[in-house]
Amino acid sequence: GDTVPAIDTMLGSFWTCDVIANDGSEDSEAGTAAIGLYTRDPVAKLSATDITVADTLEVLVDAPTPEGGETTYQWYANSELLSQSKSSIKGSKLSKGELVEAEVIIADGWGNSIALNSDVAEVHNTPPENPGVAITAPQRQNEDDLLCVITESVDADGDTVAYEVTWEVDGVPFGQATTTEWVGDTVPLDDTMTGLEWTCTVVADDG
């Protein structure tokens, strides 16, 4: 009974062979081997290997679930098991810098299973959102400083965000800005005059 005829096999099925040795008096414990039948070795592959916390990561398996069996999923971040058992995981459950992988377990319903380990994805930095920018102008020309008002950015990673403020006057860089709240956010009254066009540009940086 060491052979199963090919006609009795089918793709996607799992087979287990148990062997018990007997010395004429007693049986040994069973030695067991199991195999899933595929056209090639099954593979678990992640949908991406570079992600951010704004992405969703999925594990793709090129093997069917046997009839009566099930496929289950386990996710790991830096080798720590996560509380996620679906075929995908949202980046919001992860943190910047983590290495993420999945283990896919395919069971045949008869107590046999195979475990497939995916490749690894790294969670990279998410740039901060663009800040809101407005210039507070005096009610009358040459009456007050020009102030570049910043509505702070949201950073999905929770990083501290710094702001670089630059000014142009009539398209020419202006380098004499002073500080009210953020470095370089103010053009002193003495440098303003009627007819000039001022532009404030703010770049958010999460380090």
mmCIF file of C-alpha atoms in Angstrom, residues 11-14 37-38 42 61-67 70-71 106-107 114:
data_model
loop_
_atom_site.group_PDB
_atom_site.id
_atom_site.type_symbol
_atom_site.label_atom_id
_atom_site.label_comp_id
_atom_site.label_asym_id
_atom_site.label_seq_id
_atom_site.Cartn_x
_atom_site.Cartn_y
_atom_site.Cartn_z
ATOM 1 C CA LEU A 11 -4.786 19.118 -8.054
ATOM 2 C CA GLY A 12 -5.446 20.931 -4.820
ATOM 3 C CA SER A 13 -5.753 17.767 -2.734
ATOM 4 C CA PHE A 14 -3.655 16.898 0.316
ATOM 5 C CA LEU A 37 -0.608 18.394 -5.074
ATOM 6 C CA TYR A 38 0.083 21.445 -7.227
ATOM 7 C CA PRO A 42 2.693 27.177 -3.918
ATOM 8 C CA VAL A 61 -1.505 32.890 -2.689
ATOM 9 C CA ASP A 62 -1.298 30.912 -5.931
ATOM 10 C CA ALA A 63 -2.789 27.759 -4.394
ATOM 11 C CA PRO A 64 -6.458 26.817 -4.029
ATOM 12 C CA THR A 65 -8.138 25.954 -0.749
ATOM 13 C CA PRO A 66 -8.944 22.211 -0.833
ATOM 14 C CA GLU A 67 -12.611 21.276 -0.831
ATOM 15 C CA GLU A 70 -9.679 26.401 4.792
ATOM 16 C CA THR A 71 -6.974 29.007 4.349
ATOM 17 C CA ILE A 106 -3.739 25.951 4.001
ATOM 18 C CA ALA A 107 -5.566 23.061 5.679
ATOM 19 C CA ILE A 114 1.021 23.473 4.907
#
